[in-house]
XYZ file of C-alpha atoms in Angstrom:
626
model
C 52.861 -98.476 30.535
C 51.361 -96.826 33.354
C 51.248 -93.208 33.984
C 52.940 -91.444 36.489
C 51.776 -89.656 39.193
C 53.728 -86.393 37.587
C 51.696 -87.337 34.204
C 49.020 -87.060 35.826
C 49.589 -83.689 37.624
C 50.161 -82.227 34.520
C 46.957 -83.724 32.306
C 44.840 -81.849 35.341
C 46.923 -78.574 35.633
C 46.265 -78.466 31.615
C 42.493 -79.060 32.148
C 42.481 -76.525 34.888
C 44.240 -73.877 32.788
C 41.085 -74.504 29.491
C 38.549 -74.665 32.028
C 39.564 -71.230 33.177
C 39.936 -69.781 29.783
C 36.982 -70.764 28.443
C 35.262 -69.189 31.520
C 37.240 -66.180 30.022
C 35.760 -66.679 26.917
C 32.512 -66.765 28.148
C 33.107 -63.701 30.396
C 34.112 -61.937 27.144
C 31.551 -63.293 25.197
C 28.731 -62.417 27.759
C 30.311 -58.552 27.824
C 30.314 -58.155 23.865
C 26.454 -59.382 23.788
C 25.433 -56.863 26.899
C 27.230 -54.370 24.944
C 25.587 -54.878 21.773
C 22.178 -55.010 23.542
C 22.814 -51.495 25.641
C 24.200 -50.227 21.954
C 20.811 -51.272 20.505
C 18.789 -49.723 23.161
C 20.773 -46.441 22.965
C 20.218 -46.251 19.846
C 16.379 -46.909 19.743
C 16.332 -44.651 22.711
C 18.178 -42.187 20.454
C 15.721 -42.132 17.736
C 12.819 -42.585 19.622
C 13.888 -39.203 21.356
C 14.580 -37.892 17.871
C 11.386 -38.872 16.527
C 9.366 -37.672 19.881
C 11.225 -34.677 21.007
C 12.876 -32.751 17.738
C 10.521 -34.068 15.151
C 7.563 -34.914 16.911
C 5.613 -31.789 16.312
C 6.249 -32.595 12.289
C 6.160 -35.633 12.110
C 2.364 -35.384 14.016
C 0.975 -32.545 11.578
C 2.471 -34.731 8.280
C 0.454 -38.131 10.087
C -2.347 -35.879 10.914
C -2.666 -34.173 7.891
C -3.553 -37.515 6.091
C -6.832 -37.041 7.187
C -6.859 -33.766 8.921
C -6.692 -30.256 7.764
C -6.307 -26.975 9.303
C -8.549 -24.198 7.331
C -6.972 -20.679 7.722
C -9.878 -19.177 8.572
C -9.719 -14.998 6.982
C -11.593 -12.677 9.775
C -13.652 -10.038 8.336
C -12.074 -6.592 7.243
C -13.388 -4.081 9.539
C -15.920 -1.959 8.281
C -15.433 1.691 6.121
C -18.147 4.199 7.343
C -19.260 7.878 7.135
C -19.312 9.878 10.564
C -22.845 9.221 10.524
C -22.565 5.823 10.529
C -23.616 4.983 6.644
C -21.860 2.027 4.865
C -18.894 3.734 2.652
C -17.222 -0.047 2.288
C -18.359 -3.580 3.293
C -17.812 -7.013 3.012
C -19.176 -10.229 0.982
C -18.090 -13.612 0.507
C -16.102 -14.811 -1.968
C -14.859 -18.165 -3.001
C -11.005 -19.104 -3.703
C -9.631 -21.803 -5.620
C -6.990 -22.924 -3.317
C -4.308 -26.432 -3.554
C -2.573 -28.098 -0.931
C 0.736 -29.983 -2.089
C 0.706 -32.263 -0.154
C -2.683 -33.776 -1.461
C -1.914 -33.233 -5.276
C -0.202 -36.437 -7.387
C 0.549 -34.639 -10.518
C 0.943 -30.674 -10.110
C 1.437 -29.623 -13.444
C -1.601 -31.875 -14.849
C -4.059 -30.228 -11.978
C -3.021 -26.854 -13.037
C -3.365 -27.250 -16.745
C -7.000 -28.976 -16.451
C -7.204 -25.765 -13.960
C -6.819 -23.470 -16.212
C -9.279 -24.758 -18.677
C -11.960 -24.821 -15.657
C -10.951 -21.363 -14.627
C -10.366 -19.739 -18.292
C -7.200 -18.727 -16.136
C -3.563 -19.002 -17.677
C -1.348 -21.698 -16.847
C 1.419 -19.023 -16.304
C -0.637 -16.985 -13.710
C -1.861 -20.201 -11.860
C 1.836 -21.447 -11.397
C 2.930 -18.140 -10.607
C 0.629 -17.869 -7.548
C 1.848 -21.916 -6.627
C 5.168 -20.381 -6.480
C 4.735 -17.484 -4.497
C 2.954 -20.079 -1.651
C 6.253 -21.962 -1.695
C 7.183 -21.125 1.673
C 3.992 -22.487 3.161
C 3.987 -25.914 4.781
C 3.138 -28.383 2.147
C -0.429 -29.096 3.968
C -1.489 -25.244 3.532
C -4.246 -24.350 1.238
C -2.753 -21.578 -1.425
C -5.036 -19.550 -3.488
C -4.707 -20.275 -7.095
C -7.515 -18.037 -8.491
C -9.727 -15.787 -5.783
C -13.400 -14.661 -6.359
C -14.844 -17.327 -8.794
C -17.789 -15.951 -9.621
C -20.969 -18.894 -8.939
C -20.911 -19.949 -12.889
C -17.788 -21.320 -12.318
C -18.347 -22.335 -8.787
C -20.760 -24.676 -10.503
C -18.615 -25.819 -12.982
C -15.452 -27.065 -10.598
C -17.754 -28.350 -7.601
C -18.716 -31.733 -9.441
C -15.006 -32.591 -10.271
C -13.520 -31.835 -7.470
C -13.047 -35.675 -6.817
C -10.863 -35.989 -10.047
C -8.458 -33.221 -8.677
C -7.115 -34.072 -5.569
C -5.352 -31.098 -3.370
C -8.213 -28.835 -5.061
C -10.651 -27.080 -2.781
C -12.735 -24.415 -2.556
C -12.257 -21.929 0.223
C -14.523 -18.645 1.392
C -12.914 -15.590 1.879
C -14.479 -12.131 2.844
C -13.813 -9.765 0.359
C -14.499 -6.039 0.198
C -17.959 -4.632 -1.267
C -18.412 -1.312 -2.590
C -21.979 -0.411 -2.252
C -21.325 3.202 -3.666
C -19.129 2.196 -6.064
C -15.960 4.518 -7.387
C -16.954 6.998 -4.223
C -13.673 7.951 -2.450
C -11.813 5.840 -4.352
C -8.201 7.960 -4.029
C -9.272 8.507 -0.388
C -10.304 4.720 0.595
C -7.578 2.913 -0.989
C -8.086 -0.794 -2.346
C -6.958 -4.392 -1.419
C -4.249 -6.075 -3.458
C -2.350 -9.331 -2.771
C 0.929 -9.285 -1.008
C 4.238 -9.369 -2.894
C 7.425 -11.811 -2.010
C 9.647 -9.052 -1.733
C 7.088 -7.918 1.549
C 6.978 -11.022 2.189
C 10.462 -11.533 2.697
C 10.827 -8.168 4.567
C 8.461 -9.072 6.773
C 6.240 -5.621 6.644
C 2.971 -7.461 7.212
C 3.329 -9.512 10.366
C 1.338 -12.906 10.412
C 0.230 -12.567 6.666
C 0.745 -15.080 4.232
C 1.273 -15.232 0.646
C -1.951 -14.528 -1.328
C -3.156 -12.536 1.326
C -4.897 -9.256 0.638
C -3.426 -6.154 2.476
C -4.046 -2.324 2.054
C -2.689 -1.305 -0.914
C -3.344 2.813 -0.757
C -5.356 5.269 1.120
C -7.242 4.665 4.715
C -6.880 0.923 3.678
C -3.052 1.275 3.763
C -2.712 3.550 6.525
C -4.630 1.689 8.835
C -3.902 -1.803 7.560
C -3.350 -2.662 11.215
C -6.359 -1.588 12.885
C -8.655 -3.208 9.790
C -7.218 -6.075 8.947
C -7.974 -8.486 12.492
C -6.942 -11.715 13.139
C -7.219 -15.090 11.523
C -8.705 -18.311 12.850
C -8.525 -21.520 12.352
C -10.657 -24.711 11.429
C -9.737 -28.282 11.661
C -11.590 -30.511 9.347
C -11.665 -34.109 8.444
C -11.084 -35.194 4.787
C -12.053 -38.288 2.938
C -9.655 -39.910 0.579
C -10.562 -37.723 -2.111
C -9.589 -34.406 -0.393
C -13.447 -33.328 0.068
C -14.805 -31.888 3.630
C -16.031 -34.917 5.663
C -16.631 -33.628 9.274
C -15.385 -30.457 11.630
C -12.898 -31.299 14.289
C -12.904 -28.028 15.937
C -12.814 -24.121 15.436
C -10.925 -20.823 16.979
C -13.259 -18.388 15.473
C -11.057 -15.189 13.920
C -11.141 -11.754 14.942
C -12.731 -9.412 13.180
C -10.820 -6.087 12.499
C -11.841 -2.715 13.878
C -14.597 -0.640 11.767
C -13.900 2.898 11.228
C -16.271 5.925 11.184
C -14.439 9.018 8.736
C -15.337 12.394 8.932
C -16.631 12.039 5.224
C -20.397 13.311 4.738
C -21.578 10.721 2.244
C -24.336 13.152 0.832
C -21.787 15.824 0.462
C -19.215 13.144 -0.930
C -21.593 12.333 -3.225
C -22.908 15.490 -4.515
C -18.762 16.423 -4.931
C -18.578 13.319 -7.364
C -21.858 14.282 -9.540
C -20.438 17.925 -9.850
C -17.191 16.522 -11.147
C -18.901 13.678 -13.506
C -17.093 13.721 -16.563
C -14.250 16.373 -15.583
C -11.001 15.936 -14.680
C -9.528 17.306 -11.142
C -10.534 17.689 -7.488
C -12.730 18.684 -4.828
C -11.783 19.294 -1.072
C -14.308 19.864 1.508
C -12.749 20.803 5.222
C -14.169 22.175 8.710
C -12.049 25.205 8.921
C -12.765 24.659 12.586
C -10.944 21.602 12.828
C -9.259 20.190 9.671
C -11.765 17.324 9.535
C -12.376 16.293 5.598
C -16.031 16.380 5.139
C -15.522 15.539 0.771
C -12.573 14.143 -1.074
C -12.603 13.716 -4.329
C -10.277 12.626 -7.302
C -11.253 12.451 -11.185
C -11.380 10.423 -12.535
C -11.854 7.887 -10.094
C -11.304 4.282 -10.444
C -13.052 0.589 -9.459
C -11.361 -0.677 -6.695
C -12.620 -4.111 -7.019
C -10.120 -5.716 -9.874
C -7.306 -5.118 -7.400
C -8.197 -8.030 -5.636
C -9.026 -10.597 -8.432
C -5.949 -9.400 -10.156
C -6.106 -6.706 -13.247
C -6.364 -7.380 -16.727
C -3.697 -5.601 -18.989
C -6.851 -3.643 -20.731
C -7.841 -2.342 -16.657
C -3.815 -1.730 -16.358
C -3.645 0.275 -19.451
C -6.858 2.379 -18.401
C -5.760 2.917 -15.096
C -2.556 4.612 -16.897
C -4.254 6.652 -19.623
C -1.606 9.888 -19.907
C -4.319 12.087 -20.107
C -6.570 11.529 -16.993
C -4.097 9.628 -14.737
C -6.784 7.747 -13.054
C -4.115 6.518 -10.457
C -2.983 9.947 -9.464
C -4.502 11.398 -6.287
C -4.849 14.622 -7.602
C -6.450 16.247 -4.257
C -2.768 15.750 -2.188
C -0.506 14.347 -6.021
C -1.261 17.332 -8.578
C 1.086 20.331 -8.887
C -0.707 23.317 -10.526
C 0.052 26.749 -10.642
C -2.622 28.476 -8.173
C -3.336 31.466 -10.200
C -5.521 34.108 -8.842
C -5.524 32.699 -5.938
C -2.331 33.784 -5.363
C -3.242 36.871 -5.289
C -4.875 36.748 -1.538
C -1.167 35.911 -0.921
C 0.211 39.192 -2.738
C -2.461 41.354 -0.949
C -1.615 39.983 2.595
C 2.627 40.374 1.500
C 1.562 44.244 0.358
C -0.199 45.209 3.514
C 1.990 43.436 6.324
C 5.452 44.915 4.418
C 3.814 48.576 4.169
C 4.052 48.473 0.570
C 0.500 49.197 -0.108
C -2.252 50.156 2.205
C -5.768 49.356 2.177
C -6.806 52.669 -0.016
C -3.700 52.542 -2.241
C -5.048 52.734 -5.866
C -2.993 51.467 -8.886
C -3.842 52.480 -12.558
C -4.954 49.301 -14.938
C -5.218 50.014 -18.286
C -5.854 46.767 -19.462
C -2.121 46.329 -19.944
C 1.112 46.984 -17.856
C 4.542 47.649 -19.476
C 7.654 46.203 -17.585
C 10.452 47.141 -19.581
C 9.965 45.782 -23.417
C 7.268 43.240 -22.217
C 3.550 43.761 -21.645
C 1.759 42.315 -19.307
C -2.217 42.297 -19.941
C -5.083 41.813 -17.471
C -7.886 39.200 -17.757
C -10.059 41.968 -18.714
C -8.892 44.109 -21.817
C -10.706 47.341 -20.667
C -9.212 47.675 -17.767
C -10.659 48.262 -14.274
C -9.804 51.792 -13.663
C -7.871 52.969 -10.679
C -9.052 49.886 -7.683
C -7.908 50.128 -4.341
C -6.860 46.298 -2.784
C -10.521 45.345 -2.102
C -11.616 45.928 -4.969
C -8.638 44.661 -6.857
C -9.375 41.859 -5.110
C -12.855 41.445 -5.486
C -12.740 42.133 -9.349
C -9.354 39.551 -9.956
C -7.372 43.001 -11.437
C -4.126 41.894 -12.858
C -2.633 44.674 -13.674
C -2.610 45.855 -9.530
C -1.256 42.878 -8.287
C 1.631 42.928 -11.016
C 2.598 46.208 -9.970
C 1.724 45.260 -5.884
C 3.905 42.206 -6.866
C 7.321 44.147 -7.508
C 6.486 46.980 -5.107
C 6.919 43.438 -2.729
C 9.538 41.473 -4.156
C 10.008 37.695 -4.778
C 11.312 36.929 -1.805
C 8.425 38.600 0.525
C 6.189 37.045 -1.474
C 7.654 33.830 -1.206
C 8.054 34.087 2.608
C 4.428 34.954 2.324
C 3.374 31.766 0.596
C 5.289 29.570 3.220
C 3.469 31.286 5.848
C -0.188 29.847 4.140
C 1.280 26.539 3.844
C 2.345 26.668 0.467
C 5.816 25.047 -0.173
C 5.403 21.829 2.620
C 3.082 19.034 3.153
C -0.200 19.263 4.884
C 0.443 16.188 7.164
C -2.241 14.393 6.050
C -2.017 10.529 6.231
C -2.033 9.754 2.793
C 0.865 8.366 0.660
C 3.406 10.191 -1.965
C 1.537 13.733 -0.729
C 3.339 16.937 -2.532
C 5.022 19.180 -1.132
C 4.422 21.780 -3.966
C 7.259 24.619 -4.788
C 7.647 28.188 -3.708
C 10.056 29.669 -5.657
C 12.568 32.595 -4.907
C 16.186 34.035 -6.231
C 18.471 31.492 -4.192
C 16.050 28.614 -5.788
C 16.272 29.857 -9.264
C 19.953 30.622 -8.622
C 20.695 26.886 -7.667
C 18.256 25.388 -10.017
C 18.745 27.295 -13.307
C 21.976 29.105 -12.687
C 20.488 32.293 -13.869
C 19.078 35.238 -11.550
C 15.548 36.276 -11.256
C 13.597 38.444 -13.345
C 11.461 41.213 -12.832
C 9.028 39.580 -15.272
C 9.043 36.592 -12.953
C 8.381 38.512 -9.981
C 4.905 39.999 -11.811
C 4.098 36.753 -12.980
C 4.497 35.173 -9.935
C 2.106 37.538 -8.116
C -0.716 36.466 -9.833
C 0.010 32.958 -9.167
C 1.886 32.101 -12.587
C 5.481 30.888 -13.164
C 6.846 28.180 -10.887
C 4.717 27.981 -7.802
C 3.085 25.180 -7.901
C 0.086 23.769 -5.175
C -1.928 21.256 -4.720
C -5.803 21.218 -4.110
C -5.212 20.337 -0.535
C -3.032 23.052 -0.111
C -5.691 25.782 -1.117
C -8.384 23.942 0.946
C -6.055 24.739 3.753
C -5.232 27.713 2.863
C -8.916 29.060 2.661
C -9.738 27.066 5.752
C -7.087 29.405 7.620
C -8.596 32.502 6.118
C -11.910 31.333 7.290
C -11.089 30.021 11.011
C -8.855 33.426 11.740
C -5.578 31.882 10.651
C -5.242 28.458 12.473
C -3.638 25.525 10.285
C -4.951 22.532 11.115
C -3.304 18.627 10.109
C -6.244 17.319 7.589
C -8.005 14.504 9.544
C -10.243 11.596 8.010
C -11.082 9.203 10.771
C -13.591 10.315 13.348
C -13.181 6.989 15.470
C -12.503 3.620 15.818
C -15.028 0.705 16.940
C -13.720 -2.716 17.842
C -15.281 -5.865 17.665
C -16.420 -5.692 20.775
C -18.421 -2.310 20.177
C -15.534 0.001 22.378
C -15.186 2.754 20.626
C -12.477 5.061 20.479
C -12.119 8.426 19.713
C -9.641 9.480 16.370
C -6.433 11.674 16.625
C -7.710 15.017 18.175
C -7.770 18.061 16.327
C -3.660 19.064 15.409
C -2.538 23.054 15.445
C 0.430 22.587 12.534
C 0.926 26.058 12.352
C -0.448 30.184 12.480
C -1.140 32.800 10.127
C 0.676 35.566 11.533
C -0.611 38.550 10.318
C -1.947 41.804 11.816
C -6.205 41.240 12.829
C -6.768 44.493 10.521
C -5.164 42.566 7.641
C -7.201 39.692 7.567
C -10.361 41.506 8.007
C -9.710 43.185 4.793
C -9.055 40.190 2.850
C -12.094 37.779 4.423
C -13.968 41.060 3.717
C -13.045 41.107 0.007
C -13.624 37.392 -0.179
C -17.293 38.016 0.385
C -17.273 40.841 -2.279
C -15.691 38.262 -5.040
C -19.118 36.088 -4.559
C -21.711 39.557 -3.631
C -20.574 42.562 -5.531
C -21.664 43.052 -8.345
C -17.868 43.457 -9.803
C -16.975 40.029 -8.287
C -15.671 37.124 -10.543
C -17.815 34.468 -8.094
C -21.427 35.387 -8.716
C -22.022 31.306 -9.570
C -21.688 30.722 -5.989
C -24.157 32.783 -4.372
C -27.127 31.681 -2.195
C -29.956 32.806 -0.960
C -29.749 32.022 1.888
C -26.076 31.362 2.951
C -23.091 34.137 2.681
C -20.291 32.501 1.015
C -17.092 34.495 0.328
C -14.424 32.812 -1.810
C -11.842 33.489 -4.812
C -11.597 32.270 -8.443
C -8.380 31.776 -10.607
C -8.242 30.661 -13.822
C -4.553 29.024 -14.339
C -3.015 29.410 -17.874
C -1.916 26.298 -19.644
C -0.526 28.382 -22.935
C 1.114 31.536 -23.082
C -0.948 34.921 -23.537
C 0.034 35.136 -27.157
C -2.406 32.263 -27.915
C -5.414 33.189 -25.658
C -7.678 34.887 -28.779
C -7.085 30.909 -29.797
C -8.510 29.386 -26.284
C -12.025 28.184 -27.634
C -10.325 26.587 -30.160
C -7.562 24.811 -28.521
C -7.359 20.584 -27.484
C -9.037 20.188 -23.948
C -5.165 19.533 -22.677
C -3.961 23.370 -23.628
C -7.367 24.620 -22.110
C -7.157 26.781 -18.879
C -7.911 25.171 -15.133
C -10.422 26.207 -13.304
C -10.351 27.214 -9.738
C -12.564 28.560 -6.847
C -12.048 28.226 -2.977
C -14.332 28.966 -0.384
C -15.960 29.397 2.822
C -19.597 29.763 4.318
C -21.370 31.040 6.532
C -19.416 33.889 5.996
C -19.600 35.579 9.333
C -19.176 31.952 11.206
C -17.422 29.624 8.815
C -17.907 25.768 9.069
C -17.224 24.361 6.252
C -14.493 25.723 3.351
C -14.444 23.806 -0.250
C -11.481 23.960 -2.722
C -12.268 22.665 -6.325
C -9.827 22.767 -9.150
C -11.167 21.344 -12.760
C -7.953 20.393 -15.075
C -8.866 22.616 -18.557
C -12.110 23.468 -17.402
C -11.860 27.087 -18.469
C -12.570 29.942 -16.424
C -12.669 29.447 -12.447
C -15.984 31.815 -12.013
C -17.957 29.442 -14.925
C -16.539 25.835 -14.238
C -15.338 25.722 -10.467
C -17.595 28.311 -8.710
C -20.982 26.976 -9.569
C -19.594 23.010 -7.872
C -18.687 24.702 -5.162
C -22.074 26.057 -5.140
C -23.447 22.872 -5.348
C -21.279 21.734 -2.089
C -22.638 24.564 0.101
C -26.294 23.935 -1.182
C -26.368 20.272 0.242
C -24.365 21.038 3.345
C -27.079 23.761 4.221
C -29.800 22.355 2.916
C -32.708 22.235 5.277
C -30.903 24.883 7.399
C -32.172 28.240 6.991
C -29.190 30.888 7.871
C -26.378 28.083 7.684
C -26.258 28.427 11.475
C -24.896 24.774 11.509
C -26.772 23.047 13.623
C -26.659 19.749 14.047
C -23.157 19.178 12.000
C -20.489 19.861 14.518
C-alpha cells in the first residue's frame, strides 16, 4: 500500500524535529566541555597563582635550600678599651657545632652519636634543638659553641656520616687581662625564650650571645652590630662546596672607658686575695678611672655554658663572687660618718669650730657606756682634731647635741640614701635612717643610744662603696655631685668617633665655704699629723687628705676577742680619699670586707692607687691626665 502524501509530511516533520534536537544536544554537549575546560584552566590558574604569588617565596627557599644555604654570618662585637686606647676586651674565633633540620634523617640518632663526639649531654644538646624551634627548618642552630681544636679534629672527618651537622665560626669575646673589671665589663651569655618571646633583643636569634651585665648589657646596642649573610653551595652530604655570594656584617661600635688600665690594675693586685672594693673617680668630673669588685670572676664560661661546679663557685655565701660590691654592698660607713656629723654640727650651730668636748675613753648615756676606739682617751679635741684623730667619744656627744633627724638630712645632702645614677644594674640605694623610718619600720621610737651610734656611722645606715667615692669626690671638687661616668667615647666602624655623655651636675653640697674648709682641712691632718689615723697613705711627694673607719661586725662586748674571731665577724676596713690636696684630681674609696682596721688594711691600697696615678709626676700637678 502506498503512502500518502500526509504520511509522508509527517515521517519529515518527525525527522525535522530529531535533527533539531540533536543539534540541541550537541549545543549542550559543546557548552558542558567549554565549561569543564575554562573550570580546568581556572583552576590551574588558581594554583599556579597560589604556588607563584602566596607561596612562592617558600616554596623557592625549601627548592633552593636543597643545594643552597644561607650562613648567618655573626659581625664582630665591638671592641672594650681603656681611654688610652689599650685592649680591656677583644675578640677571637670560635667554632660552633650547629644542625639544620631540614638536612638531618634521624634527629635523635645525630644527637646521641653527638654527644659522644662532644662529651656533651644528650639533655643539653636537645635542649638547645628546642630552643631553635622557631627558626626556619634550613637555619643552622648551635648545638655546642666554642669546640676547642681537639675536638674540632675529632668531628671534621665524620662530618659526611652526619648529615645537617656543620661547623660554623663565630667571634667570641677574648679577655687578654683576664678577671680585670669583671663586675664593671659584664659578660656574654646566650639568649633565653622567654626574651625571645618578648622580643627585647631585636633581630637576635636563639643561641645568640647578648650582654648579660655591666657595659656589655648597657650598651648591648651600640656593641653588638649587624649580621650578614653567606650563601653557599652544598654537596649531597651537607659539606661546603662553593660560595654563591656574601653581604659582609657590620661590625659593632668599639668603646673607649674612662678606666686607666695601669691604675685598674694596680686596684686588683692591692685587693688580691681580699674581699671588697675599690673606686677610683675624677672629682672633677665623675669619670671612673678604677673599678673594682672581689672577688672577681672569669667571664669566659658564660658563653660556653657553666658547669654546676663554676655555678656553685660563682655562689659561694661567703665571697659572693656575683655581687657587684662597688654599687650592690650595703655596709655601715663608720667613721666616715663622722665628716657627716661634723658638717650637721657646724651648719646647725651646735658646735663651732673651737668647741672642745671631754673624752675619757668612755661616754655614759644613761645606764649604757659608750667607749672610744682608743681606751685612753684623747683629752679635750676641738672638731679638727676630733676629726683628724677618729675621737668617738666627741662625735657621740656632737651626735645628740644634733639629733637624728639633722643628721639624717645631712646624709641625704652627701648622697647617702639614693642612687648615684650610674649605668649599672640592681645599684643600691643604701638607707638613711630617722624617727618616722624607725616608727614605720619597727613600730618603736628612736633612741638616744641610736642617735650616738648613728653618729659615728653605726646602726642602720647603710652605703655603698660608690656612695663614699662620691661623697669624697664632692668634698674634694668643692661640693659638686657628679653622675659616675664609664665611657669616654664611641668609635664606629667606620672610625667616626663620638664623644660619651658629657659630664652630669646630679646635685650640690650646700654648705657654708667656711665649713668645708674646715673639714677638707682636717682631711689632710687624718693622713699628715702626727695624731691622724691615715699615716699609711702618705707620700712624698703628693698631699693626700682622706678618712679611715673601721666598721664593727660584733658588738663592743666582744672586741678584746677580735684577733681571735672567724674572718666573717672581723671588722671592715675603710679609707677614702683625695690628692693633690690643694687641686684634687683624682679621689679613691676602698672598703675591705673583715679586713680589720681602716688605717692598716684600706689606707696603705689607697696608697698604692695615688702612687701609680702620680708616678713620674713630681708635685701631682696632673699633667697630662685630664
Amino acid at each position: 500500500m502506498r503512502p500518502s502524501l500526509r504520511d509522508a509530511g509527517r515521517v519529515l516533520l518527525r525527522l525535522r524535529q530529531l535533527d533539531v534536537k540533536a543539534r540541541e544536544v550537541n549545543r549542550q554537549r559543546c557548552e558542558a566541555a567549554f565549561l569543564f575546560v575554562l573550570l580546568c584552566v581556572v583552576t590551574l590558574a588558581a594554583r599556579l597563582w597560589y604556588l607563584q604569588i602566596v607561596k612562592g617565596t617558600e616554596l623557592r627557599a625549601r627548592s633552593e635550600h636543597n643545594r643552597v644555604r644561607l650562613v648567618r654570618l655573626q659581625p664582630p662585637r665591638g671592641k672594650l678599651l681603656d681611654r688610652s686606647g689599650r685592649l680591656l676586651v677583644g675578640n677571637q674565633p670560635c667554632f660552633n657545632v650547629c644542625l639544620v633540620r631540614e638536612e638531618a634523617k634521624d634527629v635523635e640518632d645525630l644527637l646521641g652519636r653527638l654527644s659522644v663526639l662532644l662529651e656533651e649531654p644528650v639533655g643539653a644538646l636537645r635542649e638547645r634543638l628546642i630552643l631553635g624551634r622557631r627558626l626556619p627548618l634550613y637555619t643552622p642552630i648551635v648545638l655546642k659553641r666554642g669546640i676547642d681544636r681537639d675536638t674540632l679534629a675529632r668531628l671534621e672527618p665524620r662530618l659526611f656520616r652526619l648529615p645537617g651537622v656543620s661547623v660554623e665560626v663565630e667571634p667570641l669575646r677574648k679577655y687578654p687581662h683576664g678577671r680585670l673589671a669583671s663586675h664593671l665589663l659584664g659578660y656574654l651569655a646566650e639568649v633565653n625564650e622567654a626574651e625571645l618571646a618578648k622580643g627585647i633583643y631585636p633581630g637576635v636569634r636563639p643561641g645568640d650571645l647578648v650582654g648579660r651585665a655591666g657595659v656589655e648589657a648597657q650598651y648591648q646596642k651600640v656593641l653588638s652590630g649587624r649580621s650578614g649573610v653567606r650563601r653557599v653551595e652544598v654537596d649531597a652530604t651537607g659539606r661546603l662546596a662553593r660560595v654563591l655570594d656574601e653581604t659582609p656584617p657590620l661590625p659593632g661600635s668599639d668603646l673607649f672607658l674612662t678606666l686607666d688600665l695601669d691604675l685598674q690594675e694596680e686596684a686588683e693586685r692591692a685587693m688580691r686575695g681580699k674581699v671588697g672594693a675599690v673606686v677610683a673617680l675624677d672629682p672633677r668630673n665623675g669619670c671612673i678611672r678604677a673599678f673594682t669588685s672581689v672577688p672577681e670572676y672569669d667571664l669566659e664560661p658564660f658563653a660556653w655554658g657553666l658547669t654546676p661546679a663554676q655555678w656553685r663557685a660563682l655562689n659561694d655565701a661567703r665571697t659572693r663572687p656575683l655581687q657587684d660590691k662597688a654599687v650592690q654592698g650595703l655596709y655601715s660607713p663608720g667613721s666616715i660618718f663622722k665628716i657627716v656629723a661634723a658638717v650637721a654640727a657646724l651648719e646647725t650651730g651646735r658646735l663651732a669650730p673651737q668647741t672642745r668636748l671631754t673624752c675619757t675613753g668612755s661616754f655614759r648615756l644613761g645606764r649604757r657606756v659608750f667607749r672610744c676606739w682608743d681606751r685612753r682617751g684623747h683629752g679635750e679635741p676641738d672638731l679638727y682634731e676630733a676629726l683628724v684623730a677618729s675621737c668617738d667619744v666627741f662625735f657621740y656627744q656632737a651626735g645628740l647635741m644634733v639629733g637624728v633627724d639633722e643628721l639624717a638630712r645631712y646624709a641625704r645632702a652627701f648622697g647617702f640614701g639614693r642612687a648615684t645614677g650610674i649605668a649599672l644594674e640592681d645599684e643600691k640605694a643604701g638607707l638613711v635612717p630617722d624617727r618616722a623610718w624607725k616608727l614605720e619600720r619597727y613600730g618603736k621610737p628612736w633612741q638616744d643610744g641610736e642617735t650616738a651610734i648613728m653618729a659615728i656611722g653605726q646602726g642602720f645606715t647603710l652605703v655603698t662603696p660608690l656612695q663614699l667615692a662620691e661623697m669624697i669626690a664632692a668634698i674634694a671638687n668643692g661640693g659638686t655631685f657628679y653622675r659616675p661616668l664609664y665611657v669616654d667615647r664611641e668609635r664606629s666602624p667606620s672610625g667616626r668617633v663620638r664623644p660619651g655623655d658629657a659630664p652630669e651636675v646630679v646635685g650640690r653640697l650646700d654648705v657654708r665655704p667656711e665649713t668645708l674648709r674646715l673639714v677638707r682641712r682636717a682631711l689632710r691632718g687624718v693622713v699628715a699629723d702626727e695624731e691622724g689615723t691615715g699615716h699609711a697613705c702618705r707620700l712624698p711627694d703628693v698631699a693626700v687628705a682622706g678618712k679611715t673607719a673601721t666598721v664593727q661586725v660584733v658588738q663592743q662586748s666582744r672586741r678584746g676577742q677580735l684577733e681571735e674571731l672567724p674572718w666573717n665577724l672581723r671588722d671592715h676596713a675603710i679609707f677614702i680619699a683625695y690628692a693633690p690636696a690643694e687641686a684634687p684630681e683624682l679621689a679613691v674609696a676602698v672598703l675591705v670586707e673583715h679586713g680589720g682596721h681602716g688605717g692598716s688594711a684600706a689606707a696603705p691600697i689607697a696608697r698604692r692607687l695615688f702612687e701609680t696615678w702620680f708616678r713620674g709626676r713630681p708635685g701631682g700637678e696632673g699633667r697630662g691626665r685630664g
